[in-house]
Amino acid sequence: MSTIKDKIEAVKAAIVKRPLYCNGVVRLDAKSSKIFYEKEDHTAGVLSVASANATQLEDLNKSCLPATFGLSSKDVYDESYRKARKMDVENFAINFDLHAFGIIDAIRKELLEGPNPEKVIKAELYKLNVYDEGSFFKAHKDTPRSENMFGSLVISFPTPHQGGKLLLRHDGEEWAFDSADILSKYEAPFAAWIAFYSDVEHEVTPVVSGHRVTLTYNLFYGEENEIPRDLGTLQDSSFATQSFILQTAIASLLQDDRVLPKGGYLGFGLRFMYPAFGRKGTSGLQNVLTQLKGSDALLKHVCDTLSLSITLEVVLKSSEEPCLVLVPEALDFSGTEVDSSWEWFLSDKGAKKVYDWESPHTSWRYETIMWITPPTVFPTYDSPYVAYGNEAVLSHVYGDICLVARLGPINRRETAGRPASPGYSM
Ligand SMILES: O=C(O)CCC(=O)C(=O)O
Ligand SMILES: [Fe+2]
């Protein structure tokens, strides 16, 4: 018989990494390659990204402004962190139709795979950027502009340049998107695009020569009542296989009477971060369940299939007992008086204390949790959310959360209702 540790490892291994970016190329034509823009002297300029020469590109570059980035709640200009130029959307126009190029459909299929294929995606044009020789953007995450924002899209044009690779990093892995290299393989003018979850760390390496011209878009989930366009793509088969494997591994844990025999929680640290602020109350955080990305979405799908009751929780270290505190809503401790009784602050928030299943300490009052993948645990009352990104905003920053499934006792695993909140009312 395999040990519980083996079974936990099997579940971990079955939470496979789903892609966190997708990319492609599109063929430009006369209509989609012209940029009309406002020059410094307020006259109009025009250039074709398919055929612009160095003088025309320098003209566009000069009409841009230095690009800032967000540091906590301020937009700052610092050439040691970001050297690039930008133009805001009110100062240029381009007839680049993401839907007609099939880019939106590709993102829906490849990034919102699985249970999300019919989600409406809204892409909001954000900036035009010019990276000339020596320009770069050091590692950052893109600032979420609302709680519905899930990704970023970059279009890179075939303007002559070398360098300026976009590097993505997550969980110790790195991917390179070298649009200059990709586009140099085509004789006809193409644009290269990449969409990625915006909480994935990324950087632009220095441009060695020429002008790297890009458009950036913010990607949002649209409103429920918006009609999806071209709902052609459906479930991909790898998702179905992966969810079957994960389901089998979790089911094997649930059937094991050594695993939380009296019931308790299975806990999963999530792979991605989600915009947290502005999600008021418990329902605000729980709405993230409909917006999970990649393998986090896979996990939710499997828990739903197994009829497990799941919630999202912020995890804090208890200051009172050797256990953790799960809180089902996004927390903002700023402005809160911090004293030794800070945990009472959580009493009306459905917080619950949980002991690790292997802990030598237990309490008859609190439940037990078995972590499958480790959570990010925030030290007591420090604000669990940090703000850093490509633009300063006060209202939306990313938060680390975990997913917990509440289990009933052996043979009645799925009977546990919504997680109760023991602990604070006594
Ligand atoms: O130009 C790129 O490839 C990425 C730019 C970027 O990360 C940003 O503007 O936030
Ligand atoms: Fe960025």
Coordinates of C-alpha atoms and ligand atoms in Angstrom, one line a residue:
M1 CA 0.0 0.0 0.0
S2 CA 1.4 3.4 -0.9
T3 CA 2.1 5.8 1.9
I4 CA 0.2 9.1 2.4
K5 CA 3.3 11.0 1.3
D6 CA 3.3 9.0 -2.0
K7 CA -0.3 9.9 -2.6
I8 CA 0.4 13.6 -1.8
E9 CA 3.3 13.4 -4.3
A10 CA 1.0 11.8 -6.9
V11 CA -1.5 14.7 -6.6
K12 CA 1.3 17.3 -6.7
A13 CA 2.7 15.7 -9.9
A14 CA -0.8 15.6 -11.5
I15 CA -1.2 19.4 -11.0
V16 CA 0.7 19.9 -14.2
K17 CA 2.0 23.2 -15.4
R18 CA -0.4 24.6 -17.9
P19 CA 1.0 27.2 -20.4
L20 CA 1.3 30.7 -19.0
Y21 CA 1.8 32.4 -22.3
C22 CA 0.8 32.0 -25.9
N23 CA 2.2 33.6 -29.0
G24 CA 2.1 33.8 -32.8
V25 CA 2.6 35.9 -35.9
V26 CA 0.2 37.7 -38.2
R27 CA 0.8 38.9 -41.7
L28 CA 0.5 42.7 -42.0
D29 CA -1.1 44.5 -44.9
A30 CA -1.4 48.2 -45.8
K31 CA -4.4 48.7 -43.6
S32 CA -3.0 47.1 -40.4
S33 CA 0.5 48.6 -40.6
K34 CA 0.0 52.3 -40.6
I35 CA 0.5 54.4 -37.4
F36 CA -1.0 57.9 -37.4
Y37 CA 0.4 59.9 -34.6
E38 CA 0.7 63.4 -33.0
K39 CA 4.1 65.0 -33.2
E40 CA 5.6 67.3 -30.6
D41 CA 4.4 70.4 -32.6
H42 CA 0.8 68.9 -32.7
T43 CA 1.0 68.2 -36.5
A44 CA 0.2 64.7 -37.7
G45 CA 2.7 62.1 -38.7
V46 CA 2.2 58.8 -40.4
L47 CA 4.5 55.8 -40.8
S48 CA 4.2 52.2 -41.9
V49 CA 5.6 49.7 -39.5
A50 CA 6.1 47.3 -42.4
S51 CA 8.5 49.6 -44.3
A52 CA 9.6 52.5 -42.1
N53 CA 13.2 53.7 -42.5
A54 CA 15.5 54.8 -39.6
T55 CA 14.6 58.5 -40.1
Q56 CA 10.9 57.9 -39.9
L57 CA 11.3 55.7 -36.9
E58 CA 13.5 58.3 -35.2
D59 CA 10.6 60.8 -35.9
L60 CA 8.2 58.5 -34.1
N61 CA 10.6 58.0 -31.3
K62 CA 11.0 61.8 -30.8
S63 CA 7.3 62.2 -30.6
C64 CA 7.1 59.8 -27.7
L65 CA 7.7 60.6 -24.0
P66 CA 10.0 58.8 -21.6
A67 CA 8.2 55.8 -20.2
T68 CA 7.7 55.6 -16.4
F69 CA 6.9 52.6 -14.3
G70 CA 5.0 52.0 -11.0
L71 CA 6.8 51.7 -7.7
S72 CA 4.4 51.3 -4.9
S73 CA 1.9 54.0 -5.5
K74 CA 4.0 56.4 -7.6
D75 CA 4.9 56.5 -11.3
V76 CA 8.6 57.0 -11.4
Y77 CA 11.1 57.7 -14.2
D78 CA 14.4 55.9 -13.6
E79 CA 16.6 55.0 -16.6
S80 CA 18.4 52.4 -14.6
Y81 CA 15.1 50.4 -14.4
R82 CA 13.3 51.2 -17.5
K83 CA 14.7 53.0 -20.5
A84 CA 12.1 53.3 -23.3
R85 CA 9.7 55.8 -24.8
K86 CA 5.9 55.7 -24.9
M87 CA 3.0 57.2 -26.6
D88 CA -0.5 57.2 -24.9
V89 CA -3.5 56.0 -26.8
E90 CA -4.9 59.5 -27.2
N91 CA -1.9 60.5 -29.3
F92 CA -1.9 57.7 -32.0
A93 CA -4.2 55.5 -34.0
I94 CA -3.6 52.2 -35.8
N95 CA -6.1 49.9 -37.6
F96 CA -4.8 46.7 -36.0
D97 CA -7.8 44.4 -35.5
L98 CA -7.1 41.7 -32.9
H99 CA -10.3 39.8 -33.6
A100 CA -9.8 39.8 -37.3
F101 CA -6.3 38.4 -36.9
G102 CA -7.6 35.6 -34.7
I103 CA -5.5 36.7 -31.8
I104 CA -8.3 37.0 -29.3
D105 CA -9.6 33.5 -30.2
A106 CA -6.1 32.1 -29.9
I107 CA -5.7 33.6 -26.4
R108 CA -9.1 32.3 -25.3
K109 CA -8.2 28.8 -26.5
E110 CA -4.7 28.7 -25.2
L111 CA -4.7 30.8 -22.0
L112 CA -8.3 30.3 -20.9
E113 CA -8.3 26.6 -21.6
G114 CA -10.5 24.1 -19.9
P115 CA -13.6 25.3 -18.2
N116 CA -13.2 28.9 -19.4
P117 CA -13.3 28.6 -23.2
E118 CA -16.5 30.6 -23.6
K119 CA -15.2 33.6 -21.5
V120 CA -15.5 37.0 -23.2
I121 CA -12.1 38.7 -23.5
K122 CA -11.7 42.4 -23.8
A123 CA -8.4 43.8 -25.0
E124 CA -7.7 47.4 -24.1
L125 CA -5.0 49.2 -26.1
Y126 CA -2.6 50.6 -23.5
K127 CA 0.5 52.1 -25.0
L128 CA 2.7 52.4 -28.1
N129 CA 6.4 51.9 -27.0
V130 CA 9.6 52.6 -28.9
Y131 CA 12.7 50.9 -27.6
D132 CA 15.7 52.4 -29.4
E133 CA 19.4 51.3 -29.1
G134 CA 20.2 50.7 -25.4
S135 CA 16.5 50.7 -24.3
F136 CA 15.3 48.0 -21.9
F137 CA 12.8 47.3 -19.1
K138 CA 13.9 45.4 -16.0
A139 CA 12.0 42.6 -14.4
H140 CA 8.5 43.5 -13.3
K141 CA 4.9 42.4 -13.2
D142 CA 2.2 44.3 -14.9
T143 CA 0.0 46.4 -12.6
P144 CA -3.5 45.0 -12.6
R145 CA -5.9 47.8 -13.7
S146 CA -9.0 46.1 -12.3
E147 CA -9.9 42.8 -10.7
N148 CA -11.0 41.5 -14.1
M149 CA -7.5 41.9 -15.6
F150 CA -5.8 38.6 -16.2
G151 CA -3.2 39.2 -18.9
S152 CA -1.0 41.4 -21.1
L153 CA -0.6 41.3 -24.8
V154 CA 2.4 42.7 -26.7
I155 CA 2.5 43.2 -30.5
S156 CA 6.0 43.6 -31.9
F157 CA 6.4 45.1 -35.3
P158 CA 9.0 44.2 -38.0
T159 CA 10.9 47.5 -37.7
P160 CA 14.6 46.8 -38.1
H161 CA 16.2 46.0 -34.7
Q162 CA 18.3 43.5 -32.9
G163 CA 18.0 42.5 -29.2
G164 CA 15.0 43.5 -27.1
K165 CA 14.0 40.0 -26.2
L166 CA 11.1 39.6 -23.8
L167 CA 12.0 37.2 -21.1
L168 CA 9.2 35.6 -18.9
R169 CA 10.0 33.9 -15.6
H170 CA 7.8 31.9 -13.3
D171 CA 8.5 29.2 -10.7
G172 CA 12.2 29.1 -11.5
E173 CA 11.7 28.7 -15.3
E174 CA 12.4 31.2 -18.0
W175 CA 11.1 31.6 -21.6
A176 CA 12.4 34.0 -24.2
F177 CA 10.3 35.7 -26.9
D178 CA 12.8 37.1 -29.4
S179 CA 10.5 38.9 -31.8
A180 CA 13.4 40.4 -33.8
D181 CA 14.7 36.9 -34.5
I182 CA 11.2 35.5 -35.2
L183 CA 10.3 38.3 -37.7
S184 CA 13.6 38.2 -39.5
K185 CA 12.6 34.8 -40.8
Y186 CA 9.9 36.2 -42.9
E187 CA 10.4 38.2 -46.1
A188 CA 6.9 39.6 -46.1
P189 CA 6.0 42.0 -43.2
F190 CA 4.7 40.1 -40.2
A191 CA 4.0 41.2 -36.6
A192 CA 4.8 38.8 -33.7
W193 CA 2.5 38.8 -30.7
I194 CA 2.7 37.3 -27.2
A195 CA 0.0 37.2 -24.5
F196 CA 0.8 36.2 -20.9
Y197 CA -0.7 36.3 -17.5
S198 CA 0.3 39.7 -16.2
D199 CA 1.5 38.4 -12.8
V200 CA 4.2 36.5 -14.5
E201 CA 7.5 38.3 -14.1
H202 CA 9.0 39.7 -17.3
E203 CA 11.7 41.9 -18.7
V204 CA 12.8 43.4 -21.9
T205 CA 16.6 42.9 -22.6
P206 CA 18.5 45.8 -24.1
V207 CA 17.9 46.7 -27.7
V208 CA 21.3 46.3 -29.5
S209 CA 20.4 48.3 -32.6
G210 CA 17.5 49.8 -34.5
H211 CA 14.0 50.5 -33.1
R212 CA 11.7 48.0 -31.4
V213 CA 8.2 49.3 -31.8
T214 CA 5.4 47.6 -29.8
L215 CA 1.8 48.0 -28.9
T216 CA 0.8 46.8 -25.4
Y217 CA -2.8 45.8 -24.4
N218 CA -4.3 44.9 -21.1
L219 CA -6.5 41.8 -21.2
F220 CA -9.7 41.6 -19.2
Y221 CA -12.5 39.2 -18.7
G222 CA -15.6 40.8 -20.2
E223 CA -18.9 41.2 -18.5
E224 CA -21.2 38.1 -18.4
N225 CA -23.8 39.7 -20.6
E226 CA -21.4 40.5 -23.4
I227 CA -21.8 38.2 -26.4
P228 CA -18.7 36.2 -27.1
R229 CA -17.3 36.6 -30.6
D230 CA -16.5 33.6 -32.8
L231 CA -17.1 31.0 -30.1
G232 CA -15.4 28.4 -32.3
T233 CA -12.8 26.9 -30.0
L234 CA -13.7 24.5 -27.2
Q235 CA -12.0 22.3 -24.6
D236 CA -8.6 21.1 -25.5
S237 CA -8.0 17.4 -25.1
S238 CA -4.8 17.8 -23.0
F239 CA -6.9 19.6 -20.4
A240 CA -9.3 16.6 -20.3
T241 CA -6.5 14.1 -19.9
Q242 CA -4.7 16.2 -17.2
S243 CA -7.9 16.6 -15.2
F244 CA -8.6 12.9 -15.4
I245 CA -5.1 12.1 -14.0
L246 CA -5.5 14.7 -11.2
Q247 CA -9.0 13.5 -10.4
T248 CA -7.7 10.0 -10.0
A249 CA -4.8 11.1 -7.7
I250 CA -7.1 13.2 -5.5
A251 CA -9.7 10.5 -5.3
S252 CA -7.1 8.0 -4.1
L253 CA -6.3 10.4 -1.2
L254 CA -9.9 10.8 -0.4
Q255 CA -10.5 7.1 -0.2
D256 CA -7.6 6.6 2.2
D257 CA -8.9 6.3 5.8
R258 CA -5.5 7.5 7.1
V259 CA -6.1 10.9 5.4
L260 CA -8.1 13.3 7.7
P261 CA -10.4 10.5 8.9
K262 CA -12.6 13.0 10.8
G263 CA -12.6 15.4 7.9
G264 CA -10.7 18.7 7.6
Y265 CA -9.1 20.6 4.7
L266 CA -7.0 19.8 1.7
G267 CA -4.9 22.9 1.0
F268 CA -3.3 24.0 -2.3
G269 CA -1.0 27.0 -2.7
L270 CA -1.9 28.5 -6.1
R271 CA 0.6 28.9 -9.0
F272 CA -0.5 32.4 -10.0
M273 CA -1.4 35.6 -8.2
Y274 CA -4.7 37.5 -8.6
P275 CA -5.6 41.2 -8.3
A276 CA -6.7 41.5 -4.7
F277 CA -7.7 45.0 -3.7
G278 CA -11.1 46.2 -4.6
R279 CA -12.4 42.7 -3.9
K280 CA -14.6 43.7 -1.0
G281 CA -15.9 41.1 1.4
T282 CA -15.9 37.3 1.0
S283 CA -17.8 37.3 -2.3
G284 CA -15.1 39.6 -3.7
L285 CA -12.4 37.1 -3.1
Q286 CA -14.5 34.1 -4.0
N287 CA -15.3 35.6 -7.4
V288 CA -11.7 34.8 -8.3
L289 CA -12.8 31.2 -8.5
T290 CA -14.3 32.0 -11.9
Q291 CA -11.1 33.6 -13.1
L292 CA -8.4 31.1 -12.1
K293 CA -5.5 30.7 -14.6
G294 CA -3.8 27.6 -16.0
S295 CA -3.2 24.8 -13.5
D296 CA -5.1 26.7 -10.8
A297 CA -8.2 26.4 -13.1
L298 CA -7.4 22.7 -13.6
L299 CA -7.5 22.2 -9.9
K300 CA -10.8 23.9 -9.4
H301 CA -12.3 22.0 -12.2
V302 CA -11.3 18.7 -10.6
C303 CA -12.5 19.7 -7.1
D304 CA -15.9 20.6 -8.7
T305 CA -16.0 17.3 -10.5
L306 CA -15.4 15.5 -7.2
S307 CA -18.2 17.7 -5.6
L308 CA -15.7 19.1 -3.1
S309 CA -16.6 22.3 -1.4
I310 CA -13.8 24.8 -2.2
T311 CA -13.0 28.3 -1.1
L312 CA -10.1 30.7 -1.6
E313 CA -8.3 31.9 1.5
V314 CA -5.6 34.2 2.5
V315 CA -3.2 32.3 4.9
L316 CA -1.8 34.1 8.0
K317 CA 0.3 32.8 10.8
S318 CA -1.6 32.9 14.1
S319 CA 0.0 35.0 16.7
E320 CA -1.8 33.2 19.5
E321 CA -1.3 29.5 18.7
P322 CA 1.0 27.2 16.7
C323 CA -1.4 27.1 13.7
L324 CA -2.4 29.0 10.6
V325 CA -5.4 31.3 10.1
L326 CA -7.4 31.1 6.9
V327 CA -9.3 34.2 5.9
P328 CA -11.8 34.0 3.0
E329 CA -11.5 37.6 2.0
A330 CA -8.8 40.0 0.8
L331 CA -7.3 41.9 3.7
D332 CA -6.1 45.4 3.9
F333 CA -4.5 46.0 7.3
S334 CA -3.4 49.5 6.4
G335 CA -4.9 51.9 8.9
T336 CA -5.7 49.1 11.4
E337 CA -4.3 49.6 14.9
V338 CA -2.0 46.7 15.4
D339 CA -1.9 45.3 18.9
S340 CA -1.6 41.9 20.4
S341 CA -5.3 41.1 19.8
W342 CA -5.1 41.6 16.1
E343 CA -6.8 38.3 15.4
W344 CA -10.0 39.6 16.8
F345 CA -10.0 41.9 13.8
L346 CA -10.8 38.8 11.7
S347 CA -13.6 37.5 13.9
D348 CA -16.3 38.8 11.7
K349 CA -14.6 37.8 8.5
G350 CA -15.2 34.1 8.6
A351 CA -11.6 33.4 9.6
K352 CA -10.7 29.9 10.8
K353 CA -7.7 28.4 12.6
V354 CA -6.3 25.2 11.2
Y355 CA -3.6 22.9 12.5
D356 CA -1.3 21.0 10.1
W357 CA -2.1 17.3 10.0
E358 CA 1.4 16.4 11.0
S359 CA 1.7 19.0 13.8
P360 CA 2.4 17.7 17.3
H361 CA 0.0 20.4 18.5
T362 CA -3.7 20.0 17.9
S363 CA -6.8 21.5 19.4
W364 CA -10.2 19.9 19.6
R365 CA -11.6 23.3 18.7
Y366 CA -9.9 23.6 15.3
E367 CA -9.7 21.6 12.2
T368 CA -6.8 19.9 10.5
I369 CA -5.3 20.8 7.1
M370 CA -3.2 18.7 4.8
W371 CA -1.2 20.9 2.4
I372 CA -0.7 19.3 -1.0
T373 CA 1.3 22.3 -2.4
P374 CA 2.6 24.8 0.1
P375 CA 0.8 28.1 0.5
T376 CA 2.3 31.5 0.8
V377 CA 1.9 32.3 4.5
F378 CA 1.9 35.9 5.4
P379 CA 3.5 36.8 8.7
T380 CA 0.7 37.8 11.1
Y381 CA -0.6 41.2 10.5
D382 CA 1.7 42.5 7.8
S383 CA -0.3 43.6 4.7
P384 CA -0.2 40.5 2.5
Y385 CA -0.3 42.5 -0.7
V386 CA 2.5 44.3 -2.4
A387 CA 2.3 46.9 -5.2
Y388 CA 4.8 46.9 -8.0
G389 CA 4.4 46.9 -11.7
N390 CA 4.5 48.8 -14.9
E391 CA 2.2 51.5 -13.6
A392 CA 1.3 52.9 -10.2
V393 CA -2.2 52.3 -9.0
L394 CA -3.6 52.4 -5.6
S395 CA -6.7 50.3 -6.0
H396 CA -5.5 47.0 -7.5
V397 CA -2.5 44.9 -6.5
Y398 CA -1.8 41.3 -6.6
G399 CA -2.4 39.0 -3.7
D400 CA -1.3 35.4 -2.9
I401 CA -4.1 33.2 -2.0
C402 CA -4.6 29.4 -1.6
L403 CA -7.4 27.1 -2.5
V404 CA -8.9 24.9 0.3
A405 CA -11.2 22.0 -0.2
R406 CA -13.3 21.1 2.9
L407 CA -13.6 17.3 3.4
G408 CA -16.2 15.4 5.3
P409 CA -15.1 12.3 7.3
I410 CA -14.0 9.2 5.5
N411 CA -16.8 7.8 3.2
R412 CA -18.6 11.1 3.3
R413 CA -15.9 13.3 1.9
E414 CA -18.1 15.5 -0.3
T415 CA -20.7 16.1 2.4
A416 CA -18.9 19.0 4.1
G417 CA -20.8 22.2 3.3
R418 CA -19.3 25.6 3.0
P419 CA -16.3 25.9 5.4
A420 CA -17.5 26.9 8.8
S421 CA -15.6 29.4 10.8
P422 CA -14.6 27.8 14.1
G423 CA -12.4 29.5 16.5
Y424 CA -13.2 33.1 16.9
S425 CA -16.7 33.0 18.3
M426 CA -15.6 31.2 21.5
Ligands
LIG1 O1 7.7 45.4 -24.8 C1 7.5 44.3 -24.2 O2 7.8 43.2 -24.8 C2 7.0 44.3 -22.8 C3 6.7 45.6 -22.3 C4 6.3 45.6 -20.9 O3 6.5 44.7 -20.1 C5 5.4 46.6 -20.4 O4 5.2 47.6 -21.1 O5 4.9 46.5 -19.3
FE2 FE 5.2 44.6 -18.5

